[in-house]
Tab-separated table of C-alpha atoms in Angstrom:
chain	number	residue	atom	x	y	z
A	19	MET	CA	-52.707	-1.752	-46.541
A	20	GLU	CA	-49.846	-2.306	-44.622
A	21	THR	CA	-46.520	-1.486	-45.505
A	22	SER	CA	-43.730	-4.148	-45.014
A	23	PRO	CA	-40.623	-2.942	-42.611
A	24	GLN	CA	-38.521	-4.785	-44.971
A	25	PRO	CA	-37.080	-2.104	-47.214
A	26	GLN	CA	-36.442	0.217	-44.204
A	27	ILE	CA	-34.606	-2.845	-42.089
A	28	MET	CA	-32.297	-3.336	-45.445
A	29	ARG	CA	-31.407	0.316	-45.974
A	30	LEU	CA	-30.753	0.533	-41.398
A	31	GLN	CA	-28.641	-2.470	-41.896
A	32	ALA	CA	-26.338	-1.102	-45.269
A	33	GLN	CA	-26.056	2.400	-43.015
A	34	ALA	CA	-25.308	0.085	-40.268
A	35	ARG	CA	-22.232	-1.637	-42.056
A	36	GLN	CA	-20.751	1.486	-43.397
A	37	LEU	CA	-20.910	3.002	-39.634
A	38	VAL	CA	-18.940	0.016	-38.392
A	39	ALA	CA	-16.641	-0.132	-40.929
A	40	ALA	CA	-15.831	3.573	-39.915
A	41	GLY	CA	-15.587	2.942	-36.426
A	42	ALA	CA	-18.060	5.316	-35.599
A	43	TRP	CA	-19.879	3.488	-32.981
A	44	ASP	CA	-21.824	5.868	-31.145
A	45	GLN	CA	-23.609	6.824	-34.422
A	46	ALA	CA	-24.265	2.878	-35.119
A	47	VAL	CA	-25.607	2.132	-31.699
A	48	VAL	CA	-28.715	4.530	-32.996
A	49	VAL	CA	-29.171	2.712	-36.086
A	50	PHE	CA	-28.569	-0.544	-34.413
A	51	GLU	CA	-31.571	0.186	-32.064
A	52	GLN	CA	-33.857	1.293	-34.336
A	53	LEU	CA	-33.285	-2.140	-36.113
A	54	ALA	CA	-33.993	-3.983	-32.933
A	55	VAL	CA	-37.190	-1.973	-32.440
A	56	LEU	CA	-38.368	-2.775	-36.293
A	57	SER	CA	-37.177	-6.723	-36.071
A	58	GLY	CA	-39.385	-7.326	-33.304
A	59	ASP	CA	-38.528	-10.996	-32.191
A	60	ASP	CA	-35.472	-11.613	-34.304
A	61	ILE	CA	-32.894	-12.029	-31.412
A	62	ASP	CA	-29.984	-11.659	-33.575
A	63	ALA	CA	-30.891	-8.154	-33.719
A	64	HIS	CA	-31.123	-7.376	-29.936
A	65	ILE	CA	-27.530	-9.212	-29.486
A	66	ASN	CA	-26.382	-6.731	-32.567
A	67	HIS	CA	-27.702	-3.859	-30.695
A	68	GLY	CA	-26.172	-4.706	-27.181
A	69	ASN	CA	-22.844	-5.451	-28.812
A	70	ALA	CA	-22.779	-1.748	-30.486
A	71	HIS	CA	-23.187	-0.431	-27.214
A	72	ARG	CA	-20.238	-2.285	-26.094
A	73	HIS	CA	-17.927	-1.542	-28.944
A	74	ALA	CA	-18.866	2.167	-28.281
A	75	GLY	CA	-17.348	1.465	-24.801
A	76	GLN	CA	-21.346	2.062	-23.087
A	77	LEU	CA	-20.732	-1.132	-20.989
A	78	PRO	CA	-23.789	-0.689	-18.968
A	79	ALA	CA	-26.236	0.082	-21.492
A	80	ALA	CA	-24.480	-3.184	-23.349
A	81	VAL	CA	-25.313	-5.323	-20.579
A	82	ALA	CA	-29.070	-4.039	-19.612
A	83	VAL	CA	-29.683	-4.590	-23.568
A	84	LEU	CA	-28.092	-8.128	-23.159
A	85	ALA	CA	-29.739	-8.989	-20.125
A	86	ARG	CA	-33.035	-8.363	-21.269
A	87	THR	CA	-32.216	-10.220	-24.591
A	88	TYR	CA	-31.044	-13.447	-22.760
A	89	ARG	CA	-34.209	-13.317	-20.417
A	90	ARG	CA	-36.387	-12.961	-23.778
A	91	ALA	CA	-34.463	-16.452	-25.087
A	92	PRO	CA	-32.666	-17.969	-22.428
A	93	GLN	CA	-31.635	-20.897	-24.853
A	94	HIS	CA	-30.247	-18.803	-27.436
A	95	ASP	CA	-26.330	-19.662	-27.277
A	96	ARG	CA	-25.313	-16.355	-28.622
A	97	ALA	CA	-27.394	-14.619	-26.569
A	98	ARG	CA	-25.677	-16.172	-23.395
A	99	ALA	CA	-22.581	-15.889	-24.878
A	100	ALA	CA	-22.567	-12.179	-25.599
A	101	LEU	CA	-23.838	-11.398	-22.192
A	102	VAL	CA	-21.287	-13.328	-20.425
A	103	ASP	CA	-18.833	-11.719	-22.613
A	104	CYS	CA	-19.970	-8.025	-21.750
A	105	LEU	CA	-20.218	-9.145	-17.760
A	106	ARG	CA	-16.618	-10.261	-18.149
A	107	VAL	CA	-15.030	-7.304	-19.998
A	108	MET	CA	-16.968	-5.195	-17.625
A	109	GLY	CA	-15.621	-6.910	-14.567
A	110	ASP	CA	-18.416	-8.565	-12.839
A	111	LEU	CA	-17.132	-12.361	-13.118
A	112	ASP	CA	-19.284	-13.773	-10.296
A	113	GLN	CA	-22.554	-12.848	-12.220
A	114	ALA	CA	-20.802	-13.889	-15.474
A	115	ALA	CA	-19.957	-17.458	-14.062
A	116	ALA	CA	-23.500	-17.678	-12.746
A	117	ILE	CA	-25.336	-17.248	-16.087
A	118	GLN	CA	-22.836	-19.696	-17.719
A	119	SER	CA	-23.114	-22.558	-14.756
A	120	GLU	CA	-27.161	-21.956	-15.146
A	121	ALA	CA	-27.115	-22.755	-18.860
A	122	LEU	CA	-24.555	-25.515	-18.283
A	123	VAL	CA	-27.674	-27.425	-15.870
A	124	GLN	CA	-30.118	-27.624	-18.964
A	125	THR	CA	-27.155	-28.948	-21.762
A	126	GLY	CA	-23.517	-29.339	-20.677
A	127	THR	CA	-21.176	-29.461	-23.610
A	128	VAL	CA	-17.167	-29.152	-23.324
A	129	ALA	CA	-16.757	-25.952	-24.618
A	130	GLY	CA	-19.487	-24.732	-22.069
A	131	TRP	CA	-17.424	-26.593	-19.267
A	132	GLN	CA	-14.436	-24.773	-20.540
A	133	ASP	CA	-16.124	-21.472	-20.793
A	134	LEU	CA	-16.825	-21.932	-17.245
A	135	GLY	CA	-13.766	-23.048	-16.125
A	136	LEU	CA	-12.052	-19.983	-17.761
A	137	LEU	CA	-14.556	-17.476	-15.997
A	138	HIS	CA	-13.889	-19.120	-12.321
A	139	LEU	CA	-9.939	-18.471	-13.290
A	140	ASP	CA	-10.805	-15.198	-13.840
A	141	ARG	CA	-12.383	-14.930	-10.364
A	142	LEU	CA	-9.403	-16.573	-8.686
A	143	ALA	CA	-11.085	-19.312	-7.719
A	144	PRO	CA	-9.484	-22.343	-8.929
A	145	SER	CA	-11.006	-24.961	-7.049
A	146	ASP	CA	-14.261	-24.348	-8.984
A	147	ALA	CA	-12.167	-24.092	-12.115
A	148	ILE	CA	-11.040	-27.514	-11.688
A	149	ALA	CA	-14.635	-28.909	-10.903
A	150	ALA	CA	-15.946	-26.857	-14.486
A	151	LEU	CA	-13.026	-28.433	-16.238
A	152	ASP	CA	-13.271	-32.167	-14.796
A	153	GLN	CA	-16.869	-31.813	-16.357
A	154	GLY	CA	-15.605	-30.899	-20.071
A	155	LEU	CA	-12.798	-33.604	-19.483
A	156	ALA	CA	-15.431	-36.462	-18.519
A	157	LEU	CA	-16.998	-35.750	-22.061
A	158	ALA	CA	-13.536	-35.144	-23.727
A	159	PRO	CA	-10.707	-37.210	-21.613
A	160	ASP	CA	-7.598	-36.160	-23.809
A	161	GLU	CA	-8.543	-32.733	-25.117
A	162	PRO	CA	-5.225	-30.640	-24.858
A	163	THR	CA	-7.115	-27.372	-24.354
A	164	LEU	CA	-8.863	-28.738	-21.426
A	165	LEU	CA	-5.569	-30.307	-19.791
A	166	ARG	CA	-4.062	-26.883	-20.134
A	167	ASP	CA	-6.352	-25.035	-18.790
A	168	ARG	CA	-6.910	-27.516	-15.547
A	169	GLY	CA	-3.038	-27.276	-15.233
A	170	LEU	CA	-3.430	-23.160	-14.875
A	171	ALA	CA	-6.152	-23.915	-12.383
A	172	HIS	CA	-3.524	-26.346	-10.469
A	173	LEU	CA	-0.665	-23.617	-10.694
A	174	MET	CA	-3.102	-20.931	-9.324
A	175	ALA	CA	-3.741	-23.185	-6.394
A	176	GLY	CA	-0.316	-23.444	-5.572
A	177	ARG	CA	-0.539	-27.512	-6.544
A	178	PHE	CA	2.133	-27.264	-8.958
A	179	ASP	CA	3.712	-30.649	-9.421
A	180	THR	CA	-0.163	-31.531	-10.700
A	181	GLY	CA	-0.339	-28.232	-12.561
A	182	LEU	CA	2.948	-28.694	-14.542
A	183	ARG	CA	1.846	-32.410	-15.681
A	184	ASP	CA	-1.692	-31.016	-17.064
A	185	TYR	CA	0.261	-27.919	-18.512
A	186	ARG	CA	2.267	-29.972	-20.725
A	187	ALA	CA	-0.647	-30.728	-22.724
A	188	ARG	CA	-0.134	-26.990	-24.146
A	189	TRP	CA	3.022	-28.672	-26.167
A	190	ARG	CA	0.629	-30.800	-28.484
A	191	LEU	CA	-1.360	-27.727	-29.183
A	192	PRO	CA	-1.082	-25.855	-32.751
A	193	GLY	CA	1.477	-23.227	-33.067
A	194	TRP	CA	2.175	-23.370	-29.183
A	195	SER	CA	5.583	-24.645	-29.392
A	196	PRO	CA	8.760	-21.921	-29.817
A	197	LEU	CA	10.669	-24.077	-32.122
A	198	ARG	CA	9.290	-23.341	-35.514
A	199	ASP	CA	10.894	-26.319	-37.579
A	200	THR	CA	10.987	-29.732	-36.458
A	201	PRO	CA	13.807	-30.090	-34.052
A	202	PRO	CA	16.783	-32.949	-35.088
A	203	PHE	CA	16.119	-34.305	-31.498
A	204	PRO	CA	13.140	-35.237	-29.417
A	205	TRP	CA	10.999	-33.004	-26.800
A	206	LEU	CA	12.175	-34.723	-23.420
A	207	GLY	CA	8.851	-33.845	-21.524
A	208	ASP	CA	9.924	-33.608	-17.818
A	209	GLN	CA	12.508	-36.409	-17.751
A	210	LEU	CA	16.157	-35.379	-17.811
A	211	PRO	CA	18.252	-37.882	-20.621
A	212	ALA	CA	20.669	-40.638	-19.099
A	213	ASN	CA	23.881	-40.060	-18.976
A	214	ASN	CA	24.232	-36.616	-18.067
A	215	ALA	CA	23.629	-35.803	-21.392
A	216	PRO	CA	23.346	-32.041	-22.722
A	217	ILE	CA	19.683	-30.553	-23.325
A	218	LEU	CA	18.152	-27.725	-24.458
A	219	VAL	CA	15.910	-25.244	-22.307
A	220	VAL	CA	13.562	-23.522	-24.410
A	221	GLY	CA	12.478	-20.045	-23.168
A	222	GLU	CA	8.570	-19.574	-23.806
A	223	GLN	CA	5.171	-17.267	-23.477
A	224	GLY	CA	7.237	-14.300	-23.685
A	225	LEU	CA	9.826	-11.956	-22.412
A	226	GLY	CA	8.149	-11.960	-18.948
A	227	ASP	CA	7.694	-15.786	-18.454
A	228	MET	CA	11.200	-16.287	-19.854
A	229	VAL	CA	12.713	-13.609	-17.305
A	230	MET	CA	10.781	-15.022	-14.286
A	231	PHE	CA	11.461	-18.769	-14.959
A	232	SER	CA	15.026	-18.329	-15.450
A	233	HIS	CA	15.867	-18.526	-11.754
A	234	ALA	CA	15.910	-22.738	-12.333
A	235	LEU	CA	19.120	-21.841	-14.451
A	236	LYS	CA	21.196	-21.630	-11.311
A	237	THR	CA	24.781	-23.357	-11.205
A	238	GLY	CA	24.341	-26.905	-10.104
A	239	ALA	CA	20.684	-27.063	-10.800
A	240	VAL	CA	21.019	-30.379	-12.638
A	241	ALA	CA	24.106	-32.357	-13.726
A	242	ASN	CA	23.241	-32.063	-17.511
A	243	PRO	CA	24.864	-29.119	-19.373
A	244	ILE	CA	22.524	-27.080	-20.431
A	245	HIS	CA	22.076	-24.853	-23.549
A	246	LEU	CA	19.393	-21.988	-23.318
A	247	LEU	CA	17.465	-20.610	-26.171
A	248	VAL	CA	15.591	-17.211	-25.582
A	249	ASP	CA	14.909	-14.072	-27.361
A	250	GLN	CA	17.472	-12.305	-28.723
A	251	ARG	CA	17.027	-9.426	-26.487
A	252	LEU	CA	17.614	-11.419	-23.710
A	253	VAL	CA	20.631	-13.102	-24.971
A	254	GLY	CA	23.231	-10.694	-23.170
A	255	LEU	CA	21.539	-10.690	-19.907
A	256	MET	CA	21.198	-14.096	-19.557
A	257	ARG	CA	24.731	-14.783	-20.632
A	258	GLN	CA	25.562	-12.449	-17.779
A	259	THR	CA	23.677	-13.531	-14.990
A	260	HIS	CA	24.292	-17.363	-15.929
A	261	PRO	CA	27.876	-17.487	-17.242
A	262	TRP	CA	28.112	-21.545	-16.347
A	263	LEU	CA	25.353	-22.299	-19.169
A	264	ARG	CA	27.005	-24.149	-22.245
A	265	SER	CA	25.226	-21.904	-24.692
A	266	VAL	CA	23.093	-19.245	-24.903
A	267	ALA	CA	21.387	-18.455	-28.321
A	268	SER	CA	18.009	-17.418	-29.807
A	269	LYS	CA	18.345	-19.579	-33.206
A	270	LEU	CA	17.821	-23.006	-33.407
A	271	ALA	CA	20.753	-23.216	-35.599
A	272	ASP	CA	23.264	-22.607	-32.939
A	273	PRO	CA	26.021	-25.193	-33.765
A	274	ALA	CA	26.312	-25.992	-30.200
A	275	HIS	CA	22.781	-27.195	-30.153
A	276	ALA	CA	24.261	-30.427	-32.245
A	277	ALA	CA	25.517	-32.008	-29.049
A	278	VAL	CA	21.966	-31.939	-27.579
A	279	ALA	CA	20.032	-35.001	-26.237
A	280	GLY	CA	16.831	-32.991	-26.397
A	281	TRP	CA	14.628	-29.989	-25.505
A	282	MET	CA	12.345	-29.266	-22.572
A	283	GLY	CA	10.508	-25.744	-21.903
A	284	LEU	CA	11.662	-23.779	-19.350
A	285	ILE	CA	8.565	-23.412	-17.140
A	286	ASP	CA	8.864	-27.319	-17.221
A	287	PHE	CA	12.709	-26.975	-16.562
A	288	ALA	CA	11.891	-24.805	-13.405
A	289	GLY	CA	9.439	-27.232	-11.955
A	290	LEU	CA	11.750	-30.275	-12.643
A	291	VAL	CA	14.699	-28.666	-10.757
A	292	ALA	CA	12.355	-27.780	-7.644
A	293	THR	CA	10.732	-31.518	-7.710
A	294	ASP	CA	14.568	-33.035	-8.050
A	295	THR	CA	16.427	-30.515	-5.690
A	296	GLY	CA	13.839	-29.894	-3.148
A	297	HIS	CA	13.937	-25.819	-3.684
A	298	ASP	CA	10.872	-23.834	-3.194
A	299	TRP	CA	8.961	-23.335	-6.116
A	300	PRO	CA	8.310	-20.656	-6.822
A	301	ALA	CA	11.727	-19.343	-5.930
A	302	ARG	CA	11.699	-16.189	-3.732
A	303	ARG	CA	14.803	-14.759	-4.930
A	304	PRO	CA	15.989	-12.240	-7.505
A	305	SER	CA	17.195	-14.249	-11.170
A	306	LEU	CA	18.871	-11.423	-12.787
A	307	GLN	CA	21.962	-9.872	-12.300
A	308	LEU	CA	24.063	-7.107	-14.118
A	309	THR	CA	28.070	-7.512	-14.684
A	310	GLN	CA	28.353	-3.696	-14.758
A	311	PRO	CA	27.037	-1.937	-11.653
A	312	PRO	CA	24.315	0.346	-12.699
A	313	PRO	CA	24.957	4.156	-12.756
A	314	ASP	CA	25.056	5.642	-9.025
A	315	ARG	CA	21.913	7.274	-8.116
A	316	PRO	CA	22.643	10.963	-8.056
A	317	GLY	CA	21.351	12.635	-4.482
A	318	ARG	CA	17.976	13.506	-5.384
A	319	ASP	CA	15.483	14.601	-2.618
A	320	ARG	CA	12.550	13.117	-4.377
A	321	PRO	CA	12.121	9.544	-5.437
A	322	LEU	CA	12.476	8.795	-8.949
A	323	ILE	CA	9.641	6.164	-10.074
A	324	GLY	CA	9.283	4.236	-13.274
A	325	VAL	CA	5.717	4.029	-14.780
A	326	SER	CA	4.509	1.114	-17.490
A	327	TRP	CA	0.742	1.632	-17.936
A	328	LEU	CA	-0.241	-0.426	-20.802
A	329	SER	CA	0.199	-3.679	-22.405
A	330	LEU	CA	-0.551	-3.658	-26.258
A	331	LYS	CA	-1.437	-7.363	-26.457
A	332	PRO	CA	-4.399	-7.453	-28.080
A	333	ASP	CA	-6.523	-10.295	-26.153
A	334	VAL	CA	-5.350	-9.267	-22.668
A	335	GLY	CA	-4.347	-5.692	-23.342
A	336	PRO	CA	-7.391	-4.011	-22.228
A	337	LEU	CA	-7.757	-5.906	-19.135
A	338	LYS	CA	-4.114	-5.167	-17.835
A	339	SER	CA	-3.753	-1.494	-18.542
A	340	LEU	CA	-4.594	1.611	-16.686
A	341	THR	CA	-7.203	3.940	-17.833
A	342	PRO	CA	-6.159	7.467	-18.759
A	343	ASP	CA	-7.808	8.929	-15.236
A	344	ALA	CA	-5.981	5.849	-13.584
A	345	LEU	CA	-2.678	6.961	-14.807
A	346	GLN	CA	-3.231	10.602	-14.007
A	347	SER	CA	-4.546	10.025	-10.658
A	348	VAL	CA	-0.877	8.479	-10.494
A	349	LEU	CA	0.817	11.312	-12.012
A	350	ALA	CA	-0.863	13.828	-9.805
A	351	LEU	CA	1.193	12.695	-6.539
A	352	GLU	CA	3.255	14.999	-5.687
A	353	GLY	CA	6.631	14.475	-3.949
A	354	ALA	CA	7.880	12.089	-6.297
A	355	ASP	CA	9.188	12.629	-9.960
A	356	PHE	CA	8.342	9.960	-13.029
A	357	ILE	CA	9.741	8.559	-15.858
A	358	SER	CA	7.985	6.693	-18.674
A	359	LEU	CA	8.894	2.703	-18.804
A	360	GLN	CA	5.941	2.848	-21.358
A	361	HIS	CA	6.841	0.973	-25.010
A	362	GLY	CA	4.328	1.230	-28.318
A	363	LEU	CA	3.952	5.130	-28.061
A	364	ASP	CA	5.416	7.771	-30.144
A	365	ALA	CA	5.814	11.285	-28.551
A	366	ALA	CA	2.154	12.459	-29.745
A	367	ALA	CA	0.668	9.421	-28.295
A	368	LEU	CA	2.675	9.951	-25.360
A	369	ALA	CA	1.475	13.518	-25.162
A	370	ARG	CA	-2.043	12.745	-25.114
A	371	TRP	CA	-1.791	9.846	-22.226
A	372	ASP	CA	0.682	12.691	-19.922
A	373	PRO	CA	-0.938	16.373	-20.815
A	374	HIS	CA	0.578	17.772	-17.996
A	375	ARG	CA	4.328	16.264	-19.055
A	376	ARG	CA	4.855	15.024	-15.666
A	377	LEU	CA	7.053	11.991	-17.460
A	378	GLN	CA	10.188	12.178	-18.204
A	379	PRO	CA	10.720	10.086	-21.316
A	380	ALA	CA	13.128	6.715	-21.284
A	381	PRO	CA	16.558	7.258	-22.591
A	382	VAL	CA	16.148	3.827	-24.161
A	383	GLU	CA	13.651	1.964	-26.133
A	384	VAL	CA	12.726	-0.030	-23.772
A	385	THR	CA	11.376	-3.027	-25.910
A	386	GLN	CA	14.755	-3.521	-27.741
A	387	ASP	CA	17.504	-2.452	-25.247
A	388	ILE	CA	16.879	-4.997	-22.678
A	389	GLN	CA	20.008	-4.282	-20.847
A	390	GLY	CA	20.082	-0.700	-20.922
A	391	LEU	CA	16.497	-0.953	-19.459
A	392	ALA	CA	17.908	-3.222	-16.548
A	393	GLN	CA	20.332	-0.482	-16.081
A	394	ILE	CA	17.552	1.935	-15.861
A	395	LEU	CA	15.426	0.014	-13.739
A	396	CYS	CA	18.586	-0.406	-10.930
A	397	GLY	CA	19.121	3.454	-11.068
A	398	LEU	CA	15.428	4.091	-9.923
A	399	ASP	CA	13.856	3.937	-6.588
A	400	GLY	CA	10.688	1.691	-8.004
A	401	ILE	CA	8.285	1.114	-10.694
A	402	ILE	CA	4.672	1.414	-10.614
A	403	GLY	CA	3.544	-0.962	-13.986
A	404	VAL	CA	0.801	-3.182	-14.975
A	405	SER	CA	1.732	-6.949	-15.822
A	406	ASN	CA	4.757	-6.697	-18.854
A	407	SER	CA	8.197	-7.512	-19.545
A	408	THR	CA	9.178	-4.583	-17.860
A	409	ILE	CA	7.502	-5.426	-14.275
A	410	HIS	CA	9.166	-8.953	-14.639
A	411	LEU	CA	12.399	-7.351	-15.002
A	412	ALA	CA	12.306	-5.116	-12.059
A	413	GLY	CA	11.276	-8.223	-10.542
A	414	ALA	CA	14.372	-10.148	-11.024
A	415	LEU	CA	16.651	-7.232	-10.284
A	416	ASN	CA	15.082	-6.735	-7.116
A	417	VAL	CA	13.650	-3.504	-8.218
A	418	PRO	CA	10.927	-2.366	-5.899
A	419	ALA	CA	7.894	-2.225	-7.608
A	420	LEU	CA	3.792	-1.958	-7.286
A	421	LEU	CA	1.867	-3.628	-9.268
A	422	PRO	CA	-1.748	-2.662	-10.202
A	423	VAL	CA	-3.718	-5.932	-11.579
A	424	HIS	CA	-7.375	-7.015	-11.825
A	425	ARG	CA	-9.162	-10.056	-11.988
A	426	GLY	CA	-10.193	-11.432	-15.148
A	427	GLN	CA	-6.579	-12.388	-15.966
A	428	ARG	CA	-6.812	-16.223	-16.540
A	429	GLN	CA	-3.498	-16.355	-17.799
A	430	LEU	CA	-1.376	-14.690	-15.210
A	431	TRP	CA	-2.017	-17.153	-12.577
A	432	TYR	CA	1.600	-16.582	-10.422
A	433	TRP	CA	0.284	-13.144	-9.623
A	434	ALA	CA	-2.447	-14.929	-7.119
A	435	HIS	CA	0.655	-16.181	-5.064
A	436	VAL	CA	1.483	-13.283	-2.406
A	437	ASP	CA	2.498	-13.241	1.255
A	438	GLN	CA	0.633	-11.840	3.761
A	439	GLN	CA	2.434	-8.198	2.856
A	440	HIS	CA	0.611	-8.919	-0.745
A	441	ARG	CA	4.769	-9.279	-2.285
A	442	SER	CA	4.616	-11.782	-4.906
A	443	ARG	CA	5.959	-14.965	-4.202
A	444	PHE	CA	8.391	-15.183	-7.300
A	445	TYR	CA	9.296	-11.212	-6.979
A	446	PRO	CA	9.798	-10.529	-2.950
A	447	SER	CA	9.989	-6.886	-4.308
A	448	VAL	CA	7.021	-6.823	-6.010
A	449	GLU	CA	3.656	-5.658	-4.209
A	450	ILE	CA	0.577	-6.733	-5.791
A	451	TRP	CA	-2.490	-4.292	-5.450
A	452	ARG	CA	-6.023	-5.672	-6.637
A	453	PRO	CA	-8.656	-2.708	-7.109
A	454	PRO	CA	-11.509	-3.165	-4.779
A	455	LEU	CA	-13.750	-3.198	-7.553
A	456	ALA	CA	-13.830	-5.497	-10.515
A	457	GLY	CA	-13.062	-3.633	-13.468
A	458	ARG	CA	-12.159	-0.308	-12.171
A	459	TRP	CA	-8.877	1.247	-10.962
A	460	ASP	CA	-10.675	3.360	-7.950
A	461	GLY	CA	-8.222	3.400	-4.984
A	462	LEU	CA	-4.872	3.214	-6.956
A	463	ALA	CA	-3.865	6.765	-6.210
A	464	THR	CA	-3.837	6.208	-2.419
A	465	ARG	CA	-2.453	2.824	-2.575
A	466	ALA	CA	0.181	4.490	-4.986
A	467	ARG	CA	0.797	7.014	-2.709
A	468	THR	CA	1.069	4.511	0.512
A	469	TRP	CA	4.208	2.598	-1.627
A	470	LEU	CA	5.430	5.786	-2.339
A	471	TYR	CA	5.601	7.030	1.157
A	472	ALA	CA	7.518	3.540	1.639
A	473	ARG	CA	10.013	4.181	-0.519
A	474	ARG	CA	10.681	7.493	1.250
A	475	HIS	CA	10.543	5.867	4.479
A	476	PRO	CA	11.422	2.160	4.519
A	477	ALA	CA	11.128	1.537	8.257
A	478	ALA	CA	7.850	3.513	8.451
A	479	ASP	CA	4.930	1.119	9.940
A	480	LEU	CA	2.375	-0.119	7.741
A	481	THR	CA	-0.275	1.258	9.815
A	482	ALA	CA	0.641	4.545	9.766
A	483	ARG	CA	1.356	4.666	6.228
A	484	GLN	CA	-2.276	3.748	5.688
A	485	ASN	CA	-3.373	6.999	7.742
A	486	LEU	CA	-1.780	9.620	4.960
A	487	PRO	CA	-2.893	12.822	4.320
A	488	THR	CA	-4.918	12.718	0.910
A	489	LYS	CA	-2.150	15.246	-0.656
A	490	GLY	CA	1.213	15.256	-1.091
A	491	LEU	CA	4.047	13.338	0.632
A	492	PRO	CA	5.279	14.056	4.074
């Protein structure tokens, strides 16, 4: 008499749940593999096996399992979604987009077209993204998430007026507005009120975006008096840089706001100013300044370089952040000293990232003391950092910076805009480097060495700097 495998499957499922709860993914992989074998044609069991490899950090193995599963059941939505998502995390964006597109030939859905559009944004292919999102909008013409994402695609492509028009659909999404309470005055969209009435300009989407688009707040940008609402940590710096603003506050309850006729987002205001005044947008100019001069740089033989390597945001942090090996390859470069500008790490965590103690500790808490961080940045010879508020602050203060950034960061459309020297069109002092292999940081040390050489030899020819020795700095 043949024995049913069901009791063994139930025992293994219970064991798998315990291992997952304990975060023991290496052991869980073995159990999920046994479950997949015992479950035969149960596609969900094979998907769980592949996802276990992914959580264990075994991405090639995860893709292999999920690809076999998808070939067995190409109509299974969860199998396709798991494979596409794993390919995206691994950096194989072209293959992920091809699989998603293939599925949509059979049954095109709003969610499917949106996912394909976002994958094309990850690929830095805005025209393909717009085509996919247009298909979704044909099925749901007024869907705000589709309009928002198409706006990002147009912005990435450099169609700023069109992009901002679509991107304003973000204000219709639940929880998007930075005004937590219902304001006592209307949203202006992109229209200034008549009679030069005062307006409230609202910073949004984190410190980095507030810094990036603050260039639009220059004196005389519009005839309307401007009140600015920003994160508390930026209030002092914005008051220093823009003393002509009617008020700068971090809370809507500020008494000065009683006179305003309405409000608009800072990104929308930046686009409005560029359109109305004929100024270039994005603006290639530093947008922040310090009223107190930074401390004099002491005479030193070696450049002092700030380093910031982690983003702690759960949604995009893993794609932004350097790996331990990539960080060590930078810190191993000779001829420079390094100071940590990384936030969110205690002393023990910093020691794990920097076992050879190449990093000097920052003298301020970089996420809270923004003015102190600005003073430090202005005293450095440069910064190597991933996309976070520190790199935005460095760019706005005209501090030389090297920004390593992968494809796969769909929200960061602005880093797609570079000149022939790979300098950001938003920040002339920021050089952007994209690794040749998606999902990996191979070549970062070589690029950082070239960049460091330029800090010591600003007039050196770029061609000569690309032929540096493999160790040390001249």
